Amino acid sequence: MAYAMVPIFTQTVTSSVTSVVFNNIPSIYTDLKILISARATSNSAGTGLNMMGFYFNTDAYPTSSSFRTLFGTGSSVSSTNNSGYGDAGTISDSSQTANTFSNTEIYIPNYTASVFKQLIIDSVNENNATAAGQKLSANLYRNAASINRIAFDTSSSQFAAGSTFTLYGIKNA
Amino acid sequence: MSMFHIAGSTIGSGGASGVTFANIPQQYTHLQIKIMGRGTASFSPGLSAYFQLNGDGTAANYAVHGLFGDGSGAYSSAATSAGTMSIQQALADSSTAANIFGVAIFDLLDYTSTTKNKVAKIIGGWDRNGGGRAILQSAVYFSTAAITQIIVGTDGNLVEGTRVDLYGITTSQVTGA
């Protein structure tokens, strides 16, 4: 089976921003994959505990989103669930070692199919101390619309300069 | 296409102390290493996979954090002054039944950046029919230098059949490869 991963868009944050958006996502691929290297400008949730959120199309803070996570903090493990927004994984924050950005992969299968969307996300942040996060997240978006726009924000103020977001399209044929 | 095989190595008869990827080309944005490995040391919970960057073995330049599940519980770990980007208990050891290897995928973003410390995300694991673990781990190299060399090793030697491959991932369309 032929397989191709094609870069669609890259967003590089040059000065702090509250959101990063991919608009006009083409519908010619089978799956989407997003690689994110990001850092937040503050630390509202505590060291290593800050997160990124996402939403599809124009459906901001949708009641049709829910997720479950497995999260390690460097000293403890927990599993949580929540709804009303999408969990795009953990993000490095301002209290962690300078110049250190989180590492996240988001995989969105069948983004154009007329079915609910299920995402898998693995992400980590790092720190020269005990507190750093590793997170697995499964997200459900109970909407069968094709995805043509993805927006990201963070629980911790803004994305710092140097954060990068790259959207890839994956074809299975 | 955006993902390209840069180099790879299959360990032959007699094993090897490690695999060195030198003179890593700088035209990609991200790197990925896939390893299916087993070591000669004996430690039944599993052997670490070590990733040393740019020949730097300074302990204080590395930290690692892990999230693990071993079939009976879930655990979190942290280590500063780690000496390498080490993935704890990721590879099969010599006491494991023959033909069983551990597997890990190591993703390093923005490896040519001269402003970012280098952060890797590793997903891996193995099962030994009575033990093993699933792993999500982070590792950081506190250096803003571009990465030109990565040495992959384990406790003892890597055994015959171990495979290590390095890939480059671009963020722009590339054709002809």
Coordinates of C-alpha atoms in Angstrom, one line a residue:
Chain A
M1 CA 0.0 0.0 0.0
A2 CA 1.4 3.4 -0.9
Y3 CA 1.9 5.7 2.0
A4 CA 2.7 9.4 2.0
M5 CA 3.0 12.0 4.7
V6 CA 2.8 15.5 3.2
P7 CA 3.4 18.8 5.0
I8 CA 0.4 21.1 4.5
F9 CA 1.0 24.1 6.7
T10 CA 3.6 25.2 9.3
Q11 CA 2.9 28.0 11.8
T12 CA 5.8 29.5 13.7
V13 CA 5.0 31.8 16.6
T14 CA 7.3 34.9 16.3
S15 CA 5.8 36.8 19.2
S16 CA 3.4 35.6 21.9
V17 CA -0.1 34.7 20.6
T18 CA -3.3 33.4 22.3
S19 CA -4.1 30.9 19.5
V20 CA -2.7 29.2 16.5
V21 CA -5.1 28.2 13.7
F22 CA -4.9 26.1 10.6
N23 CA -7.6 27.3 8.1
N24 CA -8.7 25.8 4.8
I25 CA -7.4 22.4 5.5
P26 CA -7.6 20.5 2.2
S27 CA -9.9 17.4 2.1
I28 CA -7.6 15.3 -0.2
Y29 CA -5.9 13.2 2.5
T30 CA -7.1 10.3 4.6
D31 CA -5.7 11.3 8.0
L32 CA -4.1 14.3 9.6
K33 CA -1.0 14.4 11.8
I34 CA 0.2 17.5 13.8
L35 CA 3.7 17.9 15.3
I36 CA 4.0 20.7 17.9
S37 CA 7.0 22.1 19.7
A38 CA 5.5 24.7 22.1
R39 CA 5.9 26.7 25.3
A40 CA 3.5 28.8 27.2
T41 CA 4.2 32.3 28.6
S42 CA 2.9 31.6 32.1
N43 CA 2.2 28.9 34.6
S44 CA -1.4 29.0 35.7
A45 CA -1.8 25.3 36.3
G46 CA 1.4 24.6 38.1
T47 CA 4.8 23.5 36.9
G48 CA 4.5 20.8 34.2
L49 CA 0.8 20.7 34.5
N50 CA -0.3 23.1 31.8
M51 CA -2.1 22.0 28.7
M52 CA -3.1 22.9 25.2
G53 CA -6.7 22.9 24.0
F54 CA -8.1 22.5 20.5
Y55 CA -11.3 22.9 18.6
F56 CA -12.5 22.0 15.1
N57 CA -14.0 24.1 12.5
T58 CA -15.8 27.0 14.2
D59 CA -17.1 24.9 17.1
A60 CA -15.4 26.7 20.0
Y61 CA -15.6 24.9 23.4
P62 CA -18.0 22.3 22.0
T63 CA -20.3 20.4 24.3
S64 CA -19.8 17.5 21.9
S65 CA -16.1 17.1 22.9
S66 CA -14.8 14.7 25.6
F67 CA -11.5 13.1 26.4
R68 CA -9.6 10.8 28.7
T69 CA -6.0 11.0 29.7
L70 CA -3.2 9.1 31.3
F71 CA -0.7 11.6 32.9
G72 CA 2.6 11.4 34.6
T73 CA 4.1 14.3 36.4
G74 CA 7.6 13.0 37.3
S75 CA 6.3 12.0 40.7
S76 CA 2.8 10.7 40.3
V77 CA 0.4 9.1 37.8
S78 CA -3.3 10.0 37.2
S79 CA -6.1 9.3 34.8
T80 CA -8.7 11.9 34.2
N81 CA -11.7 12.7 32.0
N82 CA -13.4 15.9 31.0
S83 CA -15.6 17.4 28.4
G84 CA -16.5 20.7 26.8
Y85 CA -13.2 21.2 25.0
G86 CA -10.5 19.2 23.4
D87 CA -7.2 18.2 25.1
A88 CA -4.3 18.7 22.8
G89 CA -1.7 17.5 25.3
T90 CA 0.7 19.0 27.7
I91 CA 2.8 22.2 27.1
S92 CA 6.0 23.5 28.6
D93 CA 5.4 26.5 30.9
S94 CA 7.3 29.6 32.1
S95 CA 8.3 28.0 35.3
Q96 CA 10.3 25.2 33.6
T97 CA 13.8 25.4 32.2
A98 CA 14.3 28.2 29.8
N99 CA 14.4 27.5 26.0
T100 CA 12.7 24.2 26.6
F101 CA 9.6 23.4 24.5
S102 CA 7.1 20.5 24.7
N103 CA 7.0 17.8 22.1
T104 CA 3.5 16.7 20.9
E105 CA 2.0 14.5 18.2
I106 CA -1.7 14.5 17.4
Y107 CA -3.2 11.9 15.0
I108 CA -6.6 12.5 13.5
P109 CA -7.9 9.5 11.4
N110 CA -10.6 9.9 8.8
Y111 CA -11.0 13.6 9.2
T112 CA -13.2 14.0 6.2
A113 CA -15.4 11.0 6.9
S114 CA -19.1 11.5 8.0
V115 CA -18.5 9.9 11.4
F116 CA -17.6 11.2 14.8
K117 CA -13.9 12.1 15.1
Q118 CA -11.5 10.2 17.4
L119 CA -8.1 11.5 18.1
I120 CA -5.0 10.1 19.8
I121 CA -2.4 12.4 21.3
D122 CA 1.0 11.8 23.0
S123 CA 2.9 14.7 24.4
V124 CA 5.7 15.5 26.9
N125 CA 7.2 18.6 28.5
E126 CA 10.7 18.7 30.1
N127 CA 12.4 20.4 33.0
N128 CA 15.7 20.3 34.9
A129 CA 13.8 19.2 38.0
T130 CA 11.3 16.5 39.0
A131 CA 8.2 18.2 37.7
A132 CA 7.6 17.5 34.0
G133 CA 4.6 16.0 32.2
Q134 CA 4.0 13.0 30.0
K135 CA 0.5 12.6 28.7
L136 CA -1.5 10.2 26.6
S137 CA -5.0 11.5 25.6
A138 CA -7.9 10.1 23.7
N139 CA -10.4 12.6 22.4
L140 CA -13.9 12.2 20.9
Y141 CA -15.6 14.9 18.9
R142 CA -19.2 13.9 18.4
N143 CA -19.7 15.7 15.2
A144 CA -19.7 14.0 11.7
A145 CA -18.7 17.2 9.8
S146 CA -15.5 17.1 7.8
I147 CA -12.6 19.0 9.5
N148 CA -11.4 22.0 7.6
R149 CA -10.1 24.2 10.5
I150 CA -8.2 23.4 13.7
A151 CA -7.5 26.0 16.4
F152 CA -5.2 25.6 19.4
D153 CA -5.0 27.6 22.6
T154 CA -3.4 27.0 26.0
S155 CA -4.6 27.0 29.6
S156 CA -1.5 29.0 30.4
S157 CA -2.0 32.4 28.7
Q158 CA -0.2 32.5 25.4
F159 CA 2.1 30.5 23.1
A160 CA 5.6 31.7 23.4
A161 CA 7.8 32.8 20.5
G162 CA 9.5 29.9 18.9
S163 CA 6.6 27.6 19.2
T164 CA 6.0 25.6 16.0
F165 CA 3.0 23.8 14.7
T166 CA 3.2 21.6 11.5
L167 CA 0.1 20.0 9.9
Y168 CA 0.7 16.9 7.8
G169 CA -1.7 15.1 5.5
I170 CA -1.5 11.3 5.3
K171 CA -2.7 9.4 2.3
N172 CA -3.3 5.7 2.4
A173 CA -3.3 5.2 -1.4
Chain B
M1 CA 6.9 13.1 0.8
S2 CA 8.2 14.4 4.1
M3 CA 9.8 11.5 5.9
F4 CA 13.1 10.1 4.6
H5 CA 15.3 7.3 5.7
I6 CA 18.7 8.8 6.5
A7 CA 20.6 5.8 7.8
G8 CA 20.1 2.5 9.5
S9 CA 22.0 -0.4 11.0
T10 CA 21.2 -4.0 11.7
I11 CA 23.6 -5.5 14.2
G12 CA 25.4 -8.6 12.9
S13 CA 27.1 -11.5 14.5
G14 CA 29.1 -10.7 17.6
G15 CA 26.9 -7.7 18.5
A16 CA 28.1 -4.1 18.8
S17 CA 28.5 -1.6 21.6
G18 CA 26.3 0.9 19.9
V19 CA 25.2 2.6 16.6
T20 CA 26.5 6.0 15.7
F21 CA 24.7 8.4 13.4
A22 CA 27.4 10.9 12.5
N23 CA 27.3 13.9 10.2
I24 CA 23.5 14.0 10.5
P25 CA 22.3 16.2 7.5
Q26 CA 20.7 19.5 8.6
Q27 CA 18.1 19.9 5.9
Y28 CA 15.3 18.3 7.9
T29 CA 13.2 19.8 10.6
H30 CA 12.6 16.8 12.9
L31 CA 14.3 13.5 13.5
Q32 CA 12.9 10.1 14.3
I33 CA 14.8 7.0 15.5
K34 CA 13.2 3.6 15.5
I35 CA 14.9 0.8 17.5
M36 CA 14.1 -2.8 17.9
G37 CA 16.7 -4.0 20.3
R38 CA 18.1 -6.4 22.9
G39 CA 21.2 -6.2 25.0
T40 CA 23.8 -8.5 26.5
A41 CA 23.4 -7.4 30.1
S42 CA 21.1 -9.3 32.4
F43 CA 18.4 -7.4 34.1
S44 CA 15.0 -9.0 33.7
P45 CA 12.9 -5.8 34.1
G46 CA 14.6 -4.6 30.9
L47 CA 17.6 -2.7 29.7
S48 CA 17.8 1.0 29.0
A49 CA 18.3 2.4 25.6
Y50 CA 20.7 5.3 25.6
F51 CA 20.8 8.2 23.2
Q52 CA 23.9 10.5 23.5
L53 CA 23.8 13.7 21.5
N54 CA 26.7 15.4 19.9
G55 CA 29.2 13.3 21.8
D56 CA 28.3 15.0 25.0
G57 CA 28.4 12.7 28.0
T58 CA 28.1 15.5 30.6
A59 CA 25.6 14.2 33.2
A60 CA 24.2 17.5 34.1
N61 CA 23.2 18.2 30.4
Y62 CA 20.4 15.7 30.4
A63 CA 17.2 15.0 32.3
V64 CA 14.5 12.3 31.7
H65 CA 11.0 11.8 32.9
G66 CA 8.9 8.7 32.4
L67 CA 5.4 7.3 32.6
F68 CA 5.3 3.5 32.7
G69 CA 2.9 0.6 33.0
D70 CA 4.1 -2.9 33.8
G71 CA 0.8 -4.9 33.9
S72 CA 0.4 -4.5 37.6
G73 CA 0.5 -0.7 38.1
A74 CA 1.4 2.7 36.6
Y75 CA 4.5 4.6 37.6
S76 CA 6.1 8.0 37.1
S77 CA 9.8 8.7 37.3
A78 CA 12.2 11.6 37.1
A79 CA 16.0 11.9 36.8
T80 CA 18.2 15.0 36.4
S81 CA 21.9 14.7 35.6
A82 CA 20.9 11.6 33.6
G83 CA 24.1 11.5 31.4
T84 CA 22.1 10.6 28.3
M85 CA 18.6 10.6 26.9
S86 CA 17.9 7.2 28.5
I87 CA 14.8 5.2 28.0
Q88 CA 14.5 3.1 31.1
Q89 CA 13.8 -0.7 30.7
A90 CA 12.9 -0.4 27.1
L91 CA 14.9 -3.2 25.6
A92 CA 15.1 -7.0 26.2
D93 CA 17.9 -8.3 28.3
S94 CA 20.0 -11.5 28.1
S95 CA 17.7 -13.4 30.5
T96 CA 14.7 -13.0 28.2
A97 CA 13.7 -15.9 26.0
A98 CA 15.4 -15.9 22.5
N99 CA 14.0 -13.8 19.7
I100 CA 12.3 -11.2 22.0
F101 CA 13.3 -7.6 21.4
G102 CA 12.1 -4.3 22.8
V103 CA 10.8 -1.5 20.6
A104 CA 11.0 2.3 20.9
I105 CA 10.2 5.3 18.7
F106 CA 12.2 8.4 19.5
D107 CA 11.0 11.7 18.2
L108 CA 13.3 14.8 18.4
L109 CA 11.7 18.0 17.2
D110 CA 13.6 21.0 15.8
Y111 CA 17.0 19.3 16.0
T112 CA 18.7 22.1 14.0
S113 CA 17.4 24.9 16.2
T114 CA 20.1 27.0 17.8
T115 CA 17.7 28.6 20.3
K116 CA 15.9 25.6 21.8
N117 CA 17.1 22.9 24.2
K118 CA 16.4 19.5 22.5
V119 CA 13.4 17.6 23.8
A120 CA 12.6 14.1 22.7
K121 CA 9.4 12.1 23.1
I122 CA 9.7 8.3 23.2
I123 CA 7.0 5.7 23.0
G124 CA 8.1 2.2 23.5
G125 CA 7.8 -1.1 25.3
W126 CA 8.0 -4.8 25.2
D127 CA 6.5 -7.9 26.6
R128 CA 8.5 -11.0 27.7
N129 CA 5.6 -13.4 28.4
G130 CA 5.7 -12.7 32.1
G131 CA 7.0 -9.2 32.3
G132 CA 7.7 -6.1 30.4
R133 CA 6.4 -2.5 30.3
A134 CA 4.7 0.1 28.2
I135 CA 6.5 3.5 28.1
L136 CA 5.9 7.1 27.4
Q137 CA 9.0 9.1 28.2
S138 CA 10.4 12.6 27.7
A139 CA 14.1 13.5 27.6
V140 CA 15.9 16.8 27.3
Y141 CA 19.4 17.7 26.3
F142 CA 20.2 21.1 27.7
S143 CA 22.0 22.5 24.7
T144 CA 20.9 24.9 22.0
A145 CA 23.4 23.5 19.5
A146 CA 22.2 21.8 16.4
I147 CA 22.4 18.0 16.6
T148 CA 24.9 16.5 14.3
Q149 CA 25.6 13.1 16.0
I150 CA 23.5 10.6 18.0
I151 CA 25.0 7.4 19.5
V152 CA 22.5 4.7 20.4
G153 CA 23.4 2.1 23.0
T154 CA 22.3 -0.1 25.8
D155 CA 23.6 -1.8 28.9
G156 CA 26.3 -4.1 27.6
N157 CA 26.3 -4.6 23.9
L158 CA 23.4 -4.6 21.4
V159 CA 22.9 -8.1 20.2
E160 CA 22.7 -9.6 16.7
G161 CA 19.3 -8.8 15.1
T162 CA 19.0 -5.4 16.8
R163 CA 17.9 -2.7 14.2
V164 CA 18.2 1.0 14.6
D165 CA 17.0 3.5 11.9
L166 CA 17.2 7.2 11.6
Y167 CA 14.6 9.3 9.7
G168 CA 14.4 12.9 8.8
I169 CA 11.1 14.7 8.6
T170 CA 10.6 17.9 6.7
T171 CA 8.0 20.7 7.0
S172 CA 8.1 21.6 3.4
Q173 CA 7.2 19.6 0.3
V174 CA 10.2 17.7 -1.1
T175 CA 10.1 15.7 -4.3
G176 CA 12.4 13.4 -6.1
A177 CA 13.4 11.4 -3.1

